[in-house]
XYZ file of C-alpha atoms in Angstrom:
353
model
C 36.910 20.406 9.910
C 36.615 17.203 7.227
C 34.499 17.994 4.210
C 32.145 15.298 4.842
C 31.474 17.105 8.342
C 30.973 20.068 6.547
C 28.794 18.345 3.464
C 26.522 17.294 6.331
C 26.093 20.794 8.491
C 25.558 22.285 5.104
C 22.557 19.584 4.354
C 21.316 19.986 7.455
C 21.592 24.214 7.529
C 19.264 23.654 3.670
C 17.041 21.188 5.347
C 16.175 23.544 8.444
C 15.946 26.466 6.386
C 13.718 24.930 3.344
C 11.301 23.541 6.550
C 11.232 27.398 7.997
C 9.937 28.745 4.153
C 7.761 25.843 4.017
C 6.159 26.664 7.544
C 5.573 30.194 6.485
C 4.008 29.243 3.105
C 1.801 26.783 4.594
C 0.326 29.024 7.196
C -3.569 28.992 5.975
C -3.158 27.993 2.352
C -2.415 24.868 1.111
C -1.816 26.496 -2.153
C 0.904 28.817 -1.268
C 3.460 25.868 -0.716
C 5.981 25.124 -3.129
C 6.681 22.165 -4.938
C 4.572 18.550 -6.614
C 0.767 18.734 -5.109
C -2.135 17.704 -6.362
C -5.065 19.546 -7.798
C -7.810 18.169 -5.511
C -9.590 19.787 -2.478
C -7.414 21.750 0.164
C -7.757 20.321 3.399
C -10.740 21.909 5.663
C -8.940 23.419 8.105
C -6.768 25.584 5.587
C -3.788 23.633 7.077
C -1.543 21.329 4.742
C 0.994 19.688 5.983
C 4.331 19.030 3.863
C 6.032 16.145 3.967
C 9.634 16.417 2.359
C 10.938 13.468 -0.023
C 14.933 13.336 -0.574
C 16.224 11.918 -3.833
C 19.469 11.293 -5.215
C 18.271 10.912 -9.042
C 16.876 13.414 -11.266
C 13.083 14.296 -12.708
C 13.790 11.784 -15.555
C 14.005 8.879 -13.295
C 11.184 6.239 -12.840
C 10.859 6.311 -9.153
C 10.941 10.284 -9.420
C 8.057 10.223 -11.716
C 5.761 7.694 -9.691
C 6.276 9.413 -6.787
C 5.470 12.783 -7.951
C 2.116 11.109 -9.175
C 1.478 9.130 -5.727
C 1.921 12.901 -3.758
C -0.569 14.026 -6.009
C -2.942 11.039 -5.202
C -2.204 11.503 -1.334
C -2.891 14.873 -1.437
C -6.429 14.296 -2.969
C -7.388 11.412 -1.129
C -6.452 13.278 2.028
C -8.363 16.560 0.626
C -5.367 18.499 1.052
C -4.322 17.672 4.415
C -0.934 15.899 3.552
C 1.543 17.307 0.492
C 4.988 15.444 -0.159
C 7.522 17.681 -1.887
C 10.110 15.922 -4.068
C 14.046 17.409 -3.787
C 16.104 15.343 -6.394
C 19.109 15.674 -7.467
C 21.056 15.149 -3.863
C 19.500 18.579 -2.701
C 19.244 17.379 0.631
C 22.328 15.559 1.001
C 23.566 12.256 0.035
C 21.594 8.734 0.475
C 23.420 8.083 3.877
C 22.684 11.911 4.921
C 19.219 11.819 4.780
C 18.655 8.187 5.677
C 20.273 9.811 9.239
C 18.153 13.207 8.633
C 14.748 10.811 8.290
C 15.728 9.043 11.779
C 16.250 12.089 13.067
C 13.093 13.668 12.061
C 14.552 16.526 10.291
C 12.760 15.258 7.228
C 10.353 12.930 6.901
C 10.708 10.608 3.798
C 13.886 9.617 1.665
C 14.264 7.114 -0.978
C 17.566 4.952 -0.476
C 19.487 2.144 -1.896
C 19.452 -1.348 0.084
C 22.609 -0.747 1.300
C 21.735 2.151 3.669
C 19.111 0.470 5.754
C 21.611 -2.633 5.711
C 23.914 -0.379 7.926
C 21.206 -1.107 10.853
C 19.185 -4.113 10.279
C 20.794 -7.573 8.532
C 17.953 -8.385 6.849
C 18.705 -5.974 3.964
C 22.280 -7.580 3.637
C 20.442 -10.572 1.937
C 19.412 -8.261 -0.792
C 23.243 -7.396 -1.731
C 23.827 -11.150 -2.986
C 25.268 -10.970 -6.442
C 22.643 -13.349 -8.043
C 20.212 -13.863 -5.229
C 17.220 -13.080 -7.921
C 17.285 -14.465 -11.315
C 15.231 -11.809 -12.897
C 13.498 -8.069 -11.620
C 10.053 -10.094 -12.060
C 11.443 -12.659 -9.410
C 12.537 -9.816 -7.103
C 8.984 -8.427 -7.298
C 7.332 -11.333 -6.996
C 9.257 -11.861 -3.405
C 8.680 -8.549 -1.945
C 4.839 -8.514 -2.673
C 4.392 -12.068 -1.696
C 6.669 -12.996 0.601
C 5.961 -13.402 4.467
C 9.297 -12.679 5.371
C 8.684 -9.015 3.990
C 7.209 -7.844 7.173
C 9.874 -8.711 9.717
C 12.291 -7.044 7.159
C 9.884 -4.202 7.670
C 9.280 -4.273 11.057
C 13.161 -4.258 11.651
C 13.872 -0.930 11.299
C 11.148 0.891 13.419
C 13.691 0.476 16.567
C 15.831 2.718 14.385
C 13.206 5.948 13.751
C 12.041 4.885 10.318
C 9.642 2.557 8.782
C 10.077 0.881 5.073
C 6.969 2.252 3.301
C 7.449 0.040 0.450
C 9.710 -1.719 -1.834
C 10.548 0.040 -5.334
C 12.253 -1.741 -8.131
C 15.577 -0.352 -9.201
C 16.652 -2.415 -12.392
C 19.165 -4.666 -12.575
C 23.047 -3.564 -11.934
C 25.907 -4.094 -14.589
C 29.436 -2.665 -15.198
C 30.712 0.235 -16.910
C 33.965 1.077 -18.213
C 36.275 3.707 -19.743
C 38.661 1.862 -21.770
C 37.607 -1.547 -22.208
C 34.320 -4.134 -22.289
C 34.020 -6.798 -19.362
C 33.495 -10.079 -20.927
C 34.031 -12.566 -18.597
C 35.437 -11.914 -14.406
C 38.906 -12.659 -16.057
C 38.674 -8.750 -17.655
C 38.146 -7.613 -14.290
C 41.686 -7.902 -13.054
C 43.507 -4.401 -12.676
C 40.066 -2.347 -12.611
C 39.706 0.133 -10.027
C 35.719 0.109 -9.483
C 33.450 2.216 -7.835
C 31.150 0.372 -5.294
C 28.964 2.005 -2.703
C 30.216 2.427 0.774
C 29.629 -0.866 1.771
C 31.531 -4.166 3.133
C 29.799 -6.409 1.225
C 29.733 -4.709 -2.045
C 33.891 -4.253 -1.424
C 33.926 -8.035 -0.971
C 31.941 -8.524 -4.164
C 34.517 -6.391 -6.174
C 37.322 -7.804 -5.064
C 35.879 -11.656 -5.695
C 35.291 -10.461 -9.398
C 39.119 -9.619 -9.204
C 38.560 -5.971 -9.695
C 39.648 -3.449 -7.011
C 36.951 -1.820 -4.821
C 36.653 2.019 -4.540
C 34.252 2.935 -2.422
C 32.383 6.757 -2.728
C 29.526 8.513 -2.806
C 27.323 8.722 -6.178
C 28.132 12.449 -6.838
C 31.426 11.804 -7.140
C 31.386 9.010 -9.938
C 31.598 11.230 -13.005
C 34.798 13.010 -11.871
C 36.491 10.017 -10.833
C 36.190 8.196 -13.907
C 36.831 11.493 -15.877
C 40.247 11.649 -14.031
C 40.948 8.190 -14.194
C 41.131 7.581 -10.359
C 38.846 4.982 -10.954
C 38.235 2.669 -14.110
C 34.725 2.473 -13.824
C 31.397 1.977 -11.604
C 28.253 -0.549 -11.350
C 25.004 0.639 -11.455
C 21.568 0.109 -13.667
C 20.644 1.712 -16.691
C 18.725 4.327 -15.773
C 21.810 5.873 -13.840
C 23.988 5.182 -16.609
C 22.259 7.253 -19.120
C 20.705 9.640 -16.781
C 23.938 10.538 -15.436
C 25.734 10.871 -18.740
C 28.363 8.424 -17.362
C 28.702 7.142 -20.731
C 30.396 10.050 -21.993
C 33.282 8.964 -19.865
C 32.594 5.426 -19.443
C 31.229 4.333 -23.228
C 31.827 0.246 -22.636
C 28.598 -0.655 -21.043
C 28.961 -4.883 -20.230
C 25.727 -6.177 -19.067
C 26.764 -8.316 -16.103
C 23.291 -8.569 -14.692
C 25.439 -9.209 -10.968
C 23.094 -7.526 -8.795
C 19.112 -7.227 -8.399
C 19.284 -4.867 -5.797
C 15.845 -2.757 -4.136
C 15.573 0.979 -3.502
C 13.295 1.656 -0.534
C 11.209 4.342 0.334
C 11.778 5.371 3.671
C 9.471 7.398 6.119
C 10.159 8.634 9.636
C 8.673 7.244 12.518
C 7.249 10.488 13.582
C 5.712 11.009 10.262
C 4.075 7.770 9.668
C 2.431 7.556 13.442
C 0.841 11.472 12.859
C -1.323 9.765 10.081
C -4.643 8.868 11.372
C -6.158 5.299 10.848
C -7.752 6.596 7.430
C -5.304 8.278 6.120
C -2.308 5.843 6.744
C -4.695 3.285 4.981
C -4.089 5.471 1.958
C -0.710 5.955 2.182
C -0.047 2.332 2.714
C -2.536 1.533 -0.549
C -0.340 3.863 -2.608
C 2.912 2.819 -1.575
C 1.836 -0.718 -2.504
C 0.813 0.343 -6.251
C 3.993 2.366 -6.406
C 5.716 -1.293 -6.708
C 4.099 -2.413 -10.471
C 4.285 1.385 -11.462
C 7.415 2.158 -10.768
C 8.707 -1.430 -12.685
C 6.404 -0.868 -15.701
C 7.688 2.489 -16.164
C 11.198 1.321 -15.778
C 11.118 -1.090 -18.222
C 9.849 1.636 -20.401
C 12.164 4.200 -19.998
C 15.257 1.380 -19.717
C 14.594 0.485 -23.735
C 13.500 4.410 -24.156
C 17.338 5.247 -22.819
C 19.358 2.703 -23.701
C 18.156 2.823 -27.808
C 18.920 6.496 -27.675
C 22.556 5.922 -27.070
C 24.981 6.632 -30.083
C 26.335 3.085 -30.326
C 29.469 4.493 -32.636
C 30.275 6.024 -29.368
C 29.511 3.542 -26.610
C 29.921 -0.272 -26.930
C 27.118 -2.414 -25.448
C 28.127 -5.999 -24.517
C 25.363 -8.411 -23.619
C 27.186 -12.102 -24.366
C 28.968 -11.393 -20.968
C 29.928 -14.833 -19.090
C 27.353 -14.847 -16.153
C 28.923 -18.077 -14.907
C 32.216 -17.369 -14.370
C 30.681 -14.250 -12.120
C 28.687 -16.566 -9.989
C 31.332 -19.044 -9.908
C 33.402 -16.245 -8.293
C 31.172 -14.731 -5.681
C 29.839 -18.032 -4.511
C 32.078 -18.483 -1.313
C 31.221 -14.649 -0.093
C 27.571 -15.593 -0.431
C 28.126 -18.677 1.286
C 29.924 -17.265 3.806
C 27.313 -14.344 4.226
C 24.456 -16.784 4.706
C 26.419 -19.281 7.023
C 27.413 -16.115 9.939
C 24.039 -14.496 9.883
C 20.576 -16.016 10.622
C 18.699 -12.865 9.069
C 20.388 -13.370 5.743
C 20.026 -16.941 5.580
C 16.144 -16.768 6.887
C 16.076 -13.987 3.608
C 17.870 -16.280 1.429
C 16.141 -19.128 2.431
C 12.605 -17.820 1.832
C 13.351 -16.661 -1.791
C 14.614 -20.025 -2.546
C 11.625 -21.469 -1.231
C 9.737 -18.960 -3.796
C 11.884 -20.542 -6.369
C 11.410 -24.275 -6.076
C 6.996 -23.636 -6.037
């Protein structure tokens, strides 16, 4: 039996055991269930419906902090009818696995990177295009105001899940074990971990590196052992996951501004009353700005905490060399897919206003 199959079976078994224990714990007393919950009133019936939220990052992550607050507010606003329990550190499996668990209703919610809903809906692939946005503020504005966002959200319902909200996830840059990256020329010969996505593989190949797709949980060991030369991700992940220990060269390429998404299963979302759904939707919409504010604060604190005698931070990267290298790849995506083009055109329209 392949290791990935074993991992999926173990993940599903863990979720089943956790779910069973929660059902026992919630029988007649909202206060008996473990996890993040508010201090507000309990449900009038004495029952609390527990939703499990899978997350692949640590408790220190900005999204975790905001989701914990959202859980408390949702519990209080629904008089204890709902509690969202957070499971960080890939406790319930890697992102691809948790998306499948949400689709099948095994768990209720998950936070996943953009590439995963992109596996079922082409709209999302546009957000994986390098240099689509010029800044985080621009990306957040698009998420909050563009009419095409409703089409994007609606596109996943047929696959068993709703998009609850867009979650800012910073800008992605390169980090390597042995040498800094100052231009696209420095990418030659480097094996760089990417997410398991054709777009990411094509991006890395266009940059001149050798793409090595793998799950996030394998990165540290892969860099440490020399299986890959480095990886690309945001500052929060770089510091919180301690990648700086094995990849002490951080190069600020800012090649991607890719969102994460808060997913909820159709069954869970459809079970909400009209009143509770309005509360849930409002809290999710407010989470966008809250995550961004927390993100900016955490990035500054974390990057300032790095020992510059051991970590080299390169900010004067030739960004134009990366933009030129990726242009043919982006253009091919736009030309071959109408949904990707629709998102791209909407972004350009916003920029030109």
